[in-house]
Short mmCIF file of the C-alpha atoms (twelve columns), coordinates in Angstrom:
data_MODEL
# 
_entry.id   MODEL 
# 
loop_
_atom_site.group_PDB 
_atom_site.id 
_atom_site.type_symbol 
_atom_site.label_atom_id 
_atom_site.label_alt_id 
_atom_site.label_comp_id 
_atom_site.label_asym_id 
_atom_site.label_seq_id 
_atom_site.Cartn_x 
_atom_site.Cartn_y 
_atom_site.Cartn_z 
_atom_site.pdbx_PDB_model_num 
ATOM 1   C CA . MET A 1   142.742 43.651 115.018 1 
ATOM 2   C CA . ASP A 2   140.627 46.601 114.098 1 
ATOM 3   C CA . LYS A 3   137.724 48.058 116.111 1 
ATOM 4   C CA . SER A 4   134.935 47.123 113.542 1 
ATOM 5   C CA . PRO A 5   131.971 45.568 115.031 1 
ATOM 6   C CA . TRP A 6   132.446 42.354 113.160 1 
ATOM 7   C CA . SER A 7   136.014 42.153 113.930 1 
ATOM 8   C CA . ILE A 8   135.033 42.290 117.539 1 
ATOM 9   C CA . VAL A 9   132.483 39.441 116.948 1 
ATOM 10  C CA . LEU A 10  135.218 37.130 115.551 1 
ATOM 11  C CA . GLY A 11  137.542 38.012 118.431 1 
ATOM 12  C CA . LEU A 12  134.975 37.348 120.886 1 
ATOM 13  C CA . LEU A 13  133.983 34.100 119.347 1 
ATOM 14  C CA . ARG A 14  137.483 32.957 119.734 1 
ATOM 15  C CA . LEU A 15  137.736 34.053 123.104 1 
ATOM 16  C CA . ALA A 16  134.765 32.068 123.910 1 
ATOM 17  C CA . LEU A 17  135.902 28.932 122.062 1 
ATOM 18  C CA . TRP A 18  139.734 28.796 122.710 1 
ATOM 19  C CA . ASP A 19  140.382 31.276 125.230 1 
ATOM 20  C CA . ASP A 20  141.958 33.272 122.673 1 
ATOM 21  C CA . GLU A 21  142.584 37.094 124.275 1 
ATOM 22  C CA . SER A 22  143.523 39.045 121.308 1 
ATOM 23  C CA . VAL A 23  140.195 40.804 121.216 1 
ATOM 24  C CA . ARG A 24  141.367 42.579 124.425 1 
ATOM 25  C CA . THR A 25  143.773 44.531 122.495 1 
ATOM 26  C CA . VAL A 26  140.971 46.649 121.061 1 
ATOM 27  C CA . LEU A 27  138.953 46.885 124.170 1 
ATOM 28  C CA . PRO A 28  137.238 48.759 125.714 1 
ATOM 29  C CA . VAL A 29  135.181 50.324 123.132 1 
ATOM 30  C CA . GLU A 30  132.274 53.012 123.188 1 
ATOM 31  C CA . GLY A 31  128.694 51.753 124.028 1 
ATOM 32  C CA . THR A 32  127.422 52.379 120.391 1 
ATOM 33  C CA . VAL A 33  129.952 49.884 119.288 1 
ATOM 34  C CA . TRP A 34  128.698 47.239 121.747 1 
ATOM 35  C CA . HIS A 35  124.903 47.807 120.510 1 
ATOM 36  C CA . GLU A 36  126.468 47.082 116.891 1 
ATOM 37  C CA . VAL A 37  128.081 43.946 118.345 1 
ATOM 38  C CA . ARG A 38  125.054 42.709 119.868 1 
ATOM 39  C CA . ARG A 39  123.249 43.451 116.639 1 
ATOM 40  C CA . ILE A 40  125.334 41.424 114.609 1 
ATOM 41  C CA . ALA A 41  125.347 38.751 117.353 1 
ATOM 42  C CA . ARG A 42  121.617 38.349 117.090 1 
ATOM 43  C CA . GLU A 43  121.822 38.496 113.247 1 
ATOM 44  C CA . GLN A 44  124.305 35.506 113.470 1 
ATOM 45  C CA . THR A 45  122.430 33.595 116.108 1 
ATOM 46  C CA . MET A 46  125.138 33.765 118.232 1 
ATOM 47  C CA . ASP A 47  123.952 35.710 121.177 1 
ATOM 48  C CA . GLY A 48  124.513 32.769 123.864 1 
ATOM 49  C CA . ILE A 49  128.294 31.841 123.031 1 
ATOM 50  C CA . LEU A 50  129.214 35.500 122.733 1 
ATOM 51  C CA . PHE A 51  127.894 36.241 126.285 1 
ATOM 52  C CA . ASP A 52  129.732 33.577 127.595 1 
ATOM 53  C CA . ALA A 53  133.037 35.579 125.929 1 
ATOM 54  C CA . LEU A 54  131.870 38.657 127.488 1 
ATOM 55  C CA . ASN A 55  132.089 37.063 131.022 1 
ATOM 56  C CA . LYS A 56  135.578 36.258 130.318 1 
ATOM 57  C CA . LEU A 57  136.323 40.054 130.413 1 
ATOM 58  C CA . PRO A 58  137.406 42.444 133.051 1 
ATOM 59  C CA . LYS A 59  134.390 44.307 134.246 1 
ATOM 60  C CA . GLU A 60  136.074 47.478 132.603 1 
ATOM 61  C CA . GLU A 61  136.145 45.841 129.225 1 
ATOM 62  C CA . ARG A 62  132.717 44.638 129.053 1 
ATOM 63  C CA . PRO A 63  129.468 46.552 127.662 1 
ATOM 64  C CA . PRO A 64  127.508 48.882 129.556 1 
ATOM 65  C CA . ILE A 65  125.196 47.511 132.234 1 
ATOM 66  C CA . GLU A 66  122.146 47.895 130.766 1 
ATOM 67  C CA . LEU A 67  123.090 46.221 127.285 1 
ATOM 68  C CA . TRP A 68  124.759 43.587 129.454 1 
ATOM 69  C CA . LEU A 69  121.586 42.695 131.370 1 
ATOM 70  C CA . ARG A 70  119.555 42.472 127.945 1 
ATOM 71  C CA . TRP A 71  122.141 40.272 126.444 1 
ATOM 72  C CA . LEU A 72  121.947 38.177 129.820 1 
ATOM 73  C CA . GLY A 73  118.297 37.759 129.268 1 
ATOM 74  C CA . GLY A 74  118.697 36.623 125.537 1 
ATOM 75  C CA . THR A 75  121.267 33.742 126.726 1 
ATOM 76  C CA . GLN A 76  118.810 32.968 129.296 1 
ATOM 77  C CA . ARG A 77  115.756 32.441 126.432 1 
ATOM 78  C CA . VAL A 78  118.411 30.509 124.350 1 
ATOM 79  C CA . ALA A 79  118.868 28.237 127.238 1 
ATOM 80  C CA . GLU A 80  115.264 27.500 127.918 1 
ATOM 81  C CA . ARG A 81  114.452 26.912 124.208 1 
ATOM 82  C CA . ASN A 82  117.590 24.106 124.529 1 
ATOM 83  C CA . ARG A 83  115.719 22.788 127.437 1 
ATOM 84  C CA . ARG A 84  112.269 22.402 125.711 1 
ATOM 85  C CA . ILE A 85  114.104 20.825 122.705 1 
ATOM 86  C CA . ASN A 86  115.888 18.325 124.674 1 
ATOM 87  C CA . ALA A 87  112.622 17.401 126.503 1 
ATOM 88  C CA . ALA A 88  110.740 16.932 123.315 1 
ATOM 89  C CA . LEU A 89  114.057 14.767 122.311 1 
ATOM 90  C CA . LYS A 90  113.669 12.622 125.279 1 
ATOM 91  C CA . LYS A 91  109.943 11.998 124.989 1 
ATOM 92  C CA . TRP A 92  110.635 11.204 121.465 1 
ATOM 93  C CA . GLN A 93  113.241 8.464  122.198 1 
ATOM 94  C CA . ALA A 94  110.889 7.065  124.809 1 
ATOM 95  C CA . GLU A 95  107.555 7.022  122.717 1 
ATOM 96  C CA . MET A 96  108.486 6.959  118.770 1 
ATOM 97  C CA . VAL A 97  111.669 5.603  118.134 1 
ATOM 98  C CA . PRO A 98  110.537 2.077  119.445 1 
ATOM 99  C CA . LEU A 99  107.930 2.118  116.599 1 
ATOM 100 C CA . PHE A 100 110.611 2.306  113.751 1 
ATOM 101 C CA . PRO A 101 112.496 -0.891 112.328 1 
ATOM 102 C CA . HIS A 102 115.846 1.033  112.888 1 
ATOM 103 C CA . GLU A 103 116.807 4.070  114.945 1 
ATOM 104 C CA . PRO A 104 116.626 7.437  113.470 1 
ATOM 105 C CA . MET A 105 119.842 9.456  113.443 1 
ATOM 106 C CA . LEU A 106 120.107 12.822 114.884 1 
ATOM 107 C CA . LEU A 107 121.597 15.346 112.572 1 
ATOM 108 C CA . LYS A 108 122.827 18.865 113.484 1 
ATOM 109 C CA . GLY A 109 121.416 20.824 116.093 1 
ATOM 110 C CA . GLN A 110 121.492 19.241 119.919 1 
ATOM 111 C CA . GLY A 111 124.004 16.731 118.743 1 
ATOM 112 C CA . ALA A 112 126.444 19.214 117.156 1 
ATOM 113 C CA . ALA A 113 125.901 21.413 120.101 1 
ATOM 114 C CA . MET A 114 127.584 18.702 122.395 1 
ATOM 115 C CA . ASN A 115 130.886 20.152 120.815 1 
ATOM 116 C CA . TRP A 116 130.241 23.607 122.022 1 
ATOM 117 C CA . PRO A 117 131.759 25.041 125.299 1 
ATOM 118 C CA . GLU A 118 128.274 25.406 126.595 1 
ATOM 119 C CA . PRO A 119 125.743 23.388 124.743 1 
ATOM 120 C CA . ALA A 120 122.619 25.416 126.352 1 
ATOM 121 C CA . HIS A 121 124.047 28.486 124.689 1 
ATOM 122 C CA . ARG A 122 124.019 27.129 121.084 1 
ATOM 123 C CA . VAL A 123 120.614 28.817 119.657 1 
ATOM 124 C CA . ALA A 124 118.669 25.808 118.518 1 
ATOM 125 C CA . GLY A 125 116.184 25.565 115.451 1 
ATOM 126 C CA . ASP A 126 114.617 22.337 114.993 1 
ATOM 127 C CA . ILE A 127 114.978 18.626 115.311 1 
ATOM 128 C CA . ASP A 128 116.209 16.681 112.501 1 
ATOM 129 C CA . TRP A 129 116.243 13.016 112.059 1 
ATOM 130 C CA . LEU A 130 117.597 10.863 109.563 1 
ATOM 131 C CA . VAL A 131 115.030 8.106  109.368 1 
ATOM 132 C CA . GLY A 132 116.074 6.252  105.832 1 
ATOM 133 C CA . ALA A 133 113.587 4.594  103.409 1 
ATOM 134 C CA . GLY A 134 111.980 2.213  105.963 1 
ATOM 135 C CA . GLY A 135 111.771 4.790  108.445 1 
ATOM 136 C CA . TRP A 136 110.060 7.195  105.950 1 
ATOM 137 C CA . ASP A 137 107.387 4.390  105.184 1 
ATOM 138 C CA . CYS A 138 106.847 4.520  109.280 1 
ATOM 139 C CA . MET A 139 106.276 8.252  109.147 1 
ATOM 140 C CA . LEU A 140 103.684 7.872  106.334 1 
ATOM 141 C CA . ALA A 141 101.829 5.427  108.296 1 
ATOM 142 C CA . PHE A 142 102.141 7.713  111.660 1 
ATOM 143 C CA . GLU A 143 100.678 10.468 109.846 1 
ATOM 144 C CA . LYS A 144 96.972  8.584  110.386 1 
ATOM 145 C CA . LYS A 145 97.715  6.236  113.006 1 
ATOM 146 C CA . LEU A 146 99.140  8.900  115.437 1 
ATOM 147 C CA . GLY A 147 97.336  12.207 113.951 1 
ATOM 148 C CA . LEU A 148 100.559 13.932 112.868 1 
ATOM 149 C CA . THR A 149 100.248 16.992 110.488 1 
ATOM 150 C CA . TYR A 150 102.959 17.266 107.734 1 
ATOM 151 C CA . ALA A 151 103.482 20.258 105.827 1 
ATOM 152 C CA . PRO A 152 102.562 19.932 102.379 1 
ATOM 153 C CA . GLU A 153 106.418 19.864 100.968 1 
ATOM 154 C CA . ARG A 154 107.416 16.243 101.204 1 
ATOM 155 C CA . GLU A 155 110.137 16.049 98.517  1 
ATOM 156 C CA . LYS A 156 113.046 16.106 101.247 1 
ATOM 157 C CA . HIS A 157 111.483 15.795 104.440 1 
ATOM 158 C CA . LEU A 158 108.463 15.304 106.592 1 
ATOM 159 C CA . GLU A 159 107.959 18.325 108.659 1 
ATOM 160 C CA . PHE A 160 105.529 18.574 111.687 1 
ATOM 161 C CA . ASP A 161 105.293 19.885 115.175 1 
ATOM 162 C CA . TYR A 162 106.232 17.379 118.181 1 
ATOM 163 C CA . GLU A 163 105.604 18.820 121.756 1 
ATOM 164 C CA . GLY A 164 105.898 22.521 120.358 1 
ATOM 165 C CA . VAL A 165 109.172 21.958 118.831 1 
ATOM 166 C CA . PRO A 166 109.268 21.694 114.916 1 
ATOM 167 C CA . VAL A 167 110.638 18.251 113.682 1 
ATOM 168 C CA . GLU A 168 112.087 17.130 110.324 1 
ATOM 169 C CA . CYS A 169 112.323 13.426 109.285 1 
ATOM 170 C CA . HIS A 170 114.619 13.005 106.254 1 
ATOM 171 C CA . ARG A 171 114.793 9.884  104.202 1 
ATOM 172 C CA . ALA A 172 118.479 11.154 103.254 1 
ATOM 173 C CA . ALA A 173 120.647 13.477 105.088 1 
ATOM 174 C CA . THR A 174 120.832 15.813 102.189 1 
ATOM 175 C CA . PHE A 175 119.298 16.005 98.683  1 
ATOM 176 C CA . PHE A 176 120.692 17.637 95.371  1 
ATOM 177 C CA . TYR A 177 118.907 18.953 92.390  1 
ATOM 178 C CA . GLY A 178 121.275 17.555 89.796  1 
ATOM 179 C CA . ARG A 179 120.896 13.852 89.603  1 
ATOM 180 C CA . LYS A 180 124.563 13.098 88.697  1 
ATOM 181 C CA . ARG A 181 125.769 14.831 92.008  1 
ATOM 182 C CA . ASN A 182 122.420 13.124 94.032  1 
ATOM 183 C CA . ARG A 183 123.408 9.751  92.802  1 
ATOM 184 C CA . ALA A 184 126.971 10.430 93.918  1 
ATOM 185 C CA . TRP A 185 125.659 11.674 97.445  1 
ATOM 186 C CA . LYS A 186 123.446 8.025  97.968  1 
ATOM 187 C CA . ARG A 187 126.492 6.053  97.319  1 
ATOM 188 C CA . ILE A 188 128.582 8.059  100.003 1 
ATOM 189 C CA . GLU A 189 125.639 8.081  102.503 1 
ATOM 190 C CA . ALA A 190 124.914 4.445  102.101 1 
ATOM 191 C CA . ALA A 191 128.606 3.408  102.609 1 
ATOM 192 C CA . TRP A 192 128.641 5.571  105.762 1 
ATOM 193 C CA . MET A 193 125.014 4.323  107.194 1 
ATOM 194 C CA . ALA A 194 126.536 0.571  106.266 1 
ATOM 195 C CA . GLU A 195 129.264 1.517  109.042 1 
ATOM 196 C CA . GLY A 196 126.550 2.490  111.671 1 
ATOM 197 C CA . GLY A 197 126.264 5.773  113.838 1 
ATOM 198 C CA . ARG A 198 127.451 6.267  117.110 1 
ATOM 199 C CA . ARG A 199 125.711 6.763  120.791 1 
ATOM 200 C CA . LEU A 200 126.001 10.411 122.128 1 
ATOM 201 C CA . ALA A 201 124.593 11.587 125.480 1 
ATOM 202 C CA . LEU A 202 122.961 14.710 125.276 1 
ATOM 203 C CA . SER A 203 123.060 17.816 127.879 1 
ATOM 204 C CA . ASP A 204 120.326 15.895 130.038 1 
ATOM 205 C CA . GLY A 205 121.961 12.417 129.638 1 
ATOM 206 C CA . THR A 206 119.410 11.389 126.686 1 
ATOM 207 C CA . GLU A 207 121.190 9.005  124.538 1 
ATOM 208 C CA . VAL A 208 120.797 9.548  120.921 1 
ATOM 209 C CA . THR A 209 122.091 7.774  117.570 1 
ATOM 210 C CA . VAL A 210 124.426 10.440 115.631 1 
ATOM 211 C CA . PRO A 211 126.574 10.103 112.408 1 
ATOM 212 C CA . GLN A 212 130.166 8.880  112.695 1 
ATOM 213 C CA . PRO A 213 132.530 12.221 112.643 1 
ATOM 214 C CA . GLY A 214 133.601 11.388 109.253 1 
ATOM 215 C CA . PHE A 215 130.298 11.583 107.754 1 
ATOM 216 C CA . ASP A 216 129.299 14.223 110.207 1 
ATOM 217 C CA . ALA A 217 132.080 16.415 108.900 1 
ATOM 218 C CA . LEU A 218 130.883 15.896 105.089 1 
ATOM 219 C CA . PHE A 219 127.059 16.527 105.893 1 
ATOM 220 C CA . LEU A 220 127.676 19.685 108.244 1 
ATOM 221 C CA . PHE A 221 129.486 21.216 105.214 1 
ATOM 222 C CA . VAL A 222 127.470 20.102 102.306 1 
ATOM 223 C CA . HIS A 223 124.175 21.312 104.538 1 
ATOM 224 C CA . ALA A 224 125.906 24.603 104.998 1 
ATOM 225 C CA . PHE A 225 127.108 25.082 101.587 1 
ATOM 226 C CA . MET A 226 123.687 24.254 99.969  1 
ATOM 227 C CA . HIS A 227 121.964 26.979 101.888 1 
ATOM 228 C CA . LEU A 228 124.719 29.321 101.094 1 
ATOM 229 C CA . ILE A 229 124.392 28.965 97.198  1 
ATOM 230 C CA . PRO A 230 120.504 30.175 97.123  1 
ATOM 231 C CA . GLU A 231 120.494 32.177 100.533 1 
ATOM 232 C CA . GLY A 232 123.294 32.483 102.549 1 
ATOM 233 C CA . VAL A 233 124.899 30.932 105.695 1 
ATOM 234 C CA . GLY A 234 126.019 32.401 109.098 1 
ATOM 235 C CA . LEU A 235 128.587 31.649 112.048 1 
ATOM 236 C CA . ARG A 236 126.720 29.441 113.740 1 
ATOM 237 C CA . GLN A 237 126.938 26.806 110.877 1 
ATOM 238 C CA . LEU A 238 130.530 27.449 110.437 1 
ATOM 239 C CA . THR A 239 131.047 27.164 114.276 1 
ATOM 240 C CA . ASP A 240 129.276 23.701 114.367 1 
ATOM 241 C CA . TRP A 241 131.814 22.465 111.376 1 
ATOM 242 C CA . THR A 242 134.642 23.755 113.268 1 
ATOM 243 C CA . LEU A 243 134.193 22.632 116.485 1 
ATOM 244 C CA . LEU A 244 133.469 19.115 115.054 1 
ATOM 245 C CA . LEU A 245 136.620 19.262 113.032 1 
ATOM 246 C CA . VAL A 246 138.585 20.201 116.240 1 
ATOM 247 C CA . ARG A 247 137.065 17.832 118.664 1 
ATOM 248 C CA . TYR A 248 137.366 14.795 116.370 1 
ATOM 249 C CA . ALA A 249 140.493 15.643 114.644 1 
ATOM 250 C CA . ASP A 250 142.141 11.933 115.414 1 
ATOM 251 C CA . SER A 251 139.320 10.035 114.347 1 
ATOM 252 C CA . ILE A 252 138.148 11.595 111.020 1 
ATOM 253 C CA . ASP A 253 139.994 10.263 108.086 1 
ATOM 254 C CA . ARG A 254 140.668 13.612 106.154 1 
ATOM 255 C CA . GLN A 255 141.860 11.891 102.915 1 
ATOM 256 C CA . ARG A 256 138.258 10.225 102.623 1 
ATOM 257 C CA . LEU A 257 136.662 13.330 103.395 1 
ATOM 258 C CA . LEU A 258 138.453 14.913 100.662 1 
ATOM 259 C CA . ARG A 259 137.858 12.233 98.172  1 
ATOM 260 C CA . GLU A 260 134.339 12.463 98.941  1 
ATOM 261 C CA . VAL A 261 134.180 16.130 98.474  1 
ATOM 262 C CA . GLU A 262 135.553 15.704 95.132  1 
ATOM 263 C CA . GLU A 263 133.192 13.163 94.020  1 
ATOM 264 C CA . LEU A 264 130.446 15.676 94.584  1 
ATOM 265 C CA . GLY A 265 132.286 18.478 92.858  1 
ATOM 266 C CA . MET A 266 132.624 20.694 95.931  1 
ATOM 267 C CA . THR A 267 136.406 21.219 96.317  1 
ATOM 268 C CA . ALA A 268 136.238 24.885 95.981  1 
ATOM 269 C CA . GLY A 269 133.556 25.342 98.497  1 
ATOM 270 C CA . PHE A 270 135.443 23.116 100.857 1 
ATOM 271 C CA . GLY A 271 138.334 24.970 100.553 1 
ATOM 272 C CA . ALA A 272 136.864 28.433 101.046 1 
ATOM 273 C CA . PHE A 273 135.010 26.920 104.219 1 
ATOM 274 C CA . GLY A 274 138.220 25.981 105.417 1 
ATOM 275 C CA . TYR A 275 139.704 29.250 104.831 1 
ATOM 276 C CA . ALA A 276 137.198 30.983 106.844 1 
ATOM 277 C CA . ALA A 277 137.139 28.486 109.586 1 
ATOM 278 C CA . VAL A 278 141.216 29.018 110.041 1 
ATOM 279 C CA . GLN A 279 141.053 32.866 109.395 1 
ATOM 280 C CA . ALA A 280 137.993 33.911 111.297 1 
ATOM 281 C CA . LEU A 281 137.478 31.196 113.762 1 
ATOM 282 C CA . GLY A 282 141.049 29.829 114.687 1 
ATOM 283 C CA . LEU A 283 140.308 26.245 113.170 1 
ATOM 284 C CA . PRO A 284 144.137 24.631 113.574 1 
ATOM 285 C CA . ARG A 285 145.412 24.255 109.881 1 
ATOM 286 C CA . ARG A 286 146.656 20.811 110.810 1 
ATOM 287 C CA . ALA A 287 143.049 19.822 111.113 1 
ATOM 288 C CA . PHE A 288 142.116 20.298 107.529 1 
ATOM 289 C CA . PRO A 289 143.155 18.624 104.622 1 
ATOM 290 C CA . LEU A 290 143.599 21.436 102.028 1 
ATOM 291 C CA . ALA A 291 146.132 24.420 101.830 1 
ATOM 292 C CA . VAL A 292 143.615 27.218 102.744 1 
ATOM 293 C CA . ASP A 293 145.640 29.949 101.330 1 
ATOM 294 C CA . ASP A 294 144.826 28.370 98.180  1 
ATOM 295 C CA . TYR A 295 141.286 29.402 98.432  1 
ATOM 296 C CA . ARG A 296 141.665 32.777 99.901  1 
ATOM 297 C CA . LYS A 297 139.816 34.960 97.459  1 
ATOM 298 C CA . ALA A 298 136.763 32.843 97.759  1 
ATOM 299 C CA . GLY A 299 137.286 32.231 101.634 1 
ATOM 300 C CA . GLU A 300 137.015 36.234 101.983 1 
ATOM 301 C CA . TRP A 301 133.906 36.384 99.726  1 
ATOM 302 C CA . LEU A 302 132.445 34.022 101.969 1 
ATOM 303 C CA . LEU A 303 133.115 35.769 105.296 1 
ATOM 304 C CA . ASN A 304 131.906 38.797 103.899 1 
ATOM 305 C CA . ASP A 305 128.695 37.255 102.556 1 
ATOM 306 C CA . MET A 306 128.231 36.110 105.910 1 
ATOM 307 C CA . CYS A 307 128.673 39.514 107.565 1 
ATOM 308 C CA . GLU A 308 126.317 40.906 104.960 1 
ATOM 309 C CA . GLY A 309 123.496 38.522 105.016 1 
ATOM 310 C CA . GLY A 310 123.412 37.270 108.436 1 
ATOM 311 C CA . ASN A 311 122.224 33.687 109.472 1 
ATOM 312 C CA . PHE A 312 120.971 31.683 106.345 1 
ATOM 313 C CA . GLY A 313 120.771 35.300 104.365 1 
ATOM 314 C CA . ARG A 314 117.914 36.537 106.499 1 
ATOM 315 C CA . LYS A 315 119.077 40.151 106.672 1 
ATOM 316 C CA . ARG A 316 119.730 40.239 102.784 1 
ATOM 317 C CA . THR A 317 116.287 38.484 102.043 1 
ATOM 318 C CA . ARG A 318 112.941 37.795 103.476 1 
ATOM 319 C CA . ARG A 319 110.517 35.426 101.895 1 
ATOM 320 C CA . ASP A 320 106.765 35.376 102.276 1 
ATOM 321 C CA . GLU A 321 105.972 31.635 103.326 1 
ATOM 322 C CA . SER A 322 102.400 32.140 102.850 1 
ATOM 323 C CA . ARG A 323 102.941 32.721 99.129  1 
ATOM 324 C CA . LYS A 324 105.166 29.519 98.924  1 
ATOM 325 C CA . GLY A 325 104.422 27.850 95.651  1 
ATOM 326 C CA . ALA A 326 102.439 30.715 93.812  1 
ATOM 327 C CA . TRP A 327 103.838 31.550 90.273  1 
ATOM 328 C CA . SER A 328 104.758 34.899 91.167  1 
ATOM 329 C CA . GLU A 329 106.703 33.968 94.330  1 
ATOM 330 C CA . GLU A 330 108.752 31.236 92.466  1 
ATOM 331 C CA . LEU A 331 109.585 33.663 89.797  1 
ATOM 332 C CA . ARG A 332 110.901 35.877 92.537  1 
ATOM 333 C CA . ILE A 333 112.853 33.341 94.028  1 
ATOM 334 C CA . PHE A 334 114.371 32.355 90.712  1 
ATOM 335 C CA . VAL A 335 115.376 35.733 89.758  1 
ATOM 336 C CA . ASP A 336 117.063 36.128 93.334  1 
ATOM 337 C CA . MET A 337 118.783 32.898 93.029  1 
ATOM 338 C CA . PHE A 338 119.766 33.558 89.380  1 
ATOM 339 C CA . ARG A 339 121.518 36.825 90.573  1 
ATOM 340 C CA . ARG A 340 123.165 35.302 93.455  1 
ATOM 341 C CA . SER A 341 124.460 32.493 91.421  1 
ATOM 342 C CA . LEU A 342 126.577 34.972 89.371  1 
ATOM 343 C CA . SER A 343 128.288 35.657 92.469  1 
ATOM 344 C CA . THR A 344 128.611 31.976 93.839  1 
ATOM 345 C CA . GLY A 345 129.404 30.498 90.370  1 
ATOM 346 C CA . ARG A 346 132.464 32.476 90.146  1 
ATOM 347 C CA . HIS A 347 134.082 31.323 93.224  1 
ATOM 348 C CA . PHE A 348 132.324 27.808 93.506  1 
ATOM 349 C CA . GLY A 349 131.783 26.258 89.965  1 
ATOM 350 C CA . SER A 350 128.894 24.431 88.497  1 
ATOM 351 C CA . VAL A 351 127.484 23.222 91.669  1 
ATOM 352 C CA . ALA A 352 126.672 27.020 92.358  1 
ATOM 353 C CA . ARG A 353 126.017 27.961 88.476  1 
ATOM 354 C CA . THR A 354 123.591 25.488 87.711  1 
ATOM 355 C CA . TYR A 355 121.812 25.544 91.054  1 
ATOM 356 C CA . PRO A 356 118.785 27.768 90.202  1 
ATOM 357 C CA . TRP A 357 118.021 26.156 86.976  1 
ATOM 358 C CA . LEU A 358 118.255 22.669 88.645  1 
ATOM 359 C CA . ARG A 359 115.911 23.773 91.284  1 
ATOM 360 C CA . THR A 360 113.471 25.187 88.833  1 
ATOM 361 C CA . LEU A 361 113.699 21.999 86.594  1 
ATOM 362 C CA . ASN A 362 112.714 20.063 89.544  1 
ATOM 363 C CA . TYR A 363 109.875 22.632 90.410  1 
ATOM 364 C CA . PHE A 364 108.149 21.734 87.134  1 
ATOM 365 C CA . ARG A 365 108.682 18.169 87.382  1 
ATOM 366 C CA . LYS A 366 106.712 18.260 90.621  1 
ATOM 367 C CA . LYS A 367 104.104 20.398 89.626  1 
ATOM 368 C CA . TYR A 368 103.244 18.301 86.256  1 
ATOM 369 C CA . ARG A 369 104.326 14.587 86.751  1 
# 
């Protein structure tokens, strides 16, 4: 292992996940290196779990005390946000779920956190619910009946604040701009929904319905990959997926998972994510249905892109949400996506190469229908 800050971040992550102490071979390091490690941790939204790794180190191998204390404060803020989100989830379960024809299914987020060594230290974003077609109609009725205020964009989800927490309700778990691929996804999702979800107790004991592990393994990958194409993806999403694959290794039908990935035309991306999970995070090879070494080039590109771009590529590109929908902003977004697709397309095929064109076509369909 080298002493680069990125390599130390990955080493600390493996220490936190699996008690892999190989990172200690390059410790201690100078304070300037530790500041770079913390910077990367924040860019990747991995502050909390990497702090857990620090506490597994002898004191002489930890960061300077001033930095350690700031890191501690950041981790406490992560835990506090998780408490607020869990409180909102608990209230939603009590007040909103009984109003739906079928119980919504929790996606990603707090459900994925339950696979982490310390769920409260996973940096939380928003709350995502899969409500289905019937639930979508209910949400439209709730807008006036319950006084909810939805964001203008309603093609993929209904977005609003609930108890001070951002919430998204989805008619389908994900959405493809290409019609053929979107039809394939709908068939796959419908088959899984017919099998039902599973009950999961969150950290505070609140029980929610979440996807079956096999569907979750597909969805977490697809969701991360569809962010990778136009902007980027970070270690948090790769960790969510890796921990799910490990925890449910015995219950995930890996051949079915691979068939579904192939039906979506995303095998190259799937292999690259598997390579990254094995090489960087320590995913056991037996938990993955492909020979990851066959995807080394794309996997190395993925890891470099994650390092360069940070969480969802925000280190690389910042968008002005106040100008969303304006012609000049849409043109700038298209140019950025097109340039990026030149790189992603070389590694991941048509799903990446066609993305900017299909997304732009969809934009015009919405604007002029």
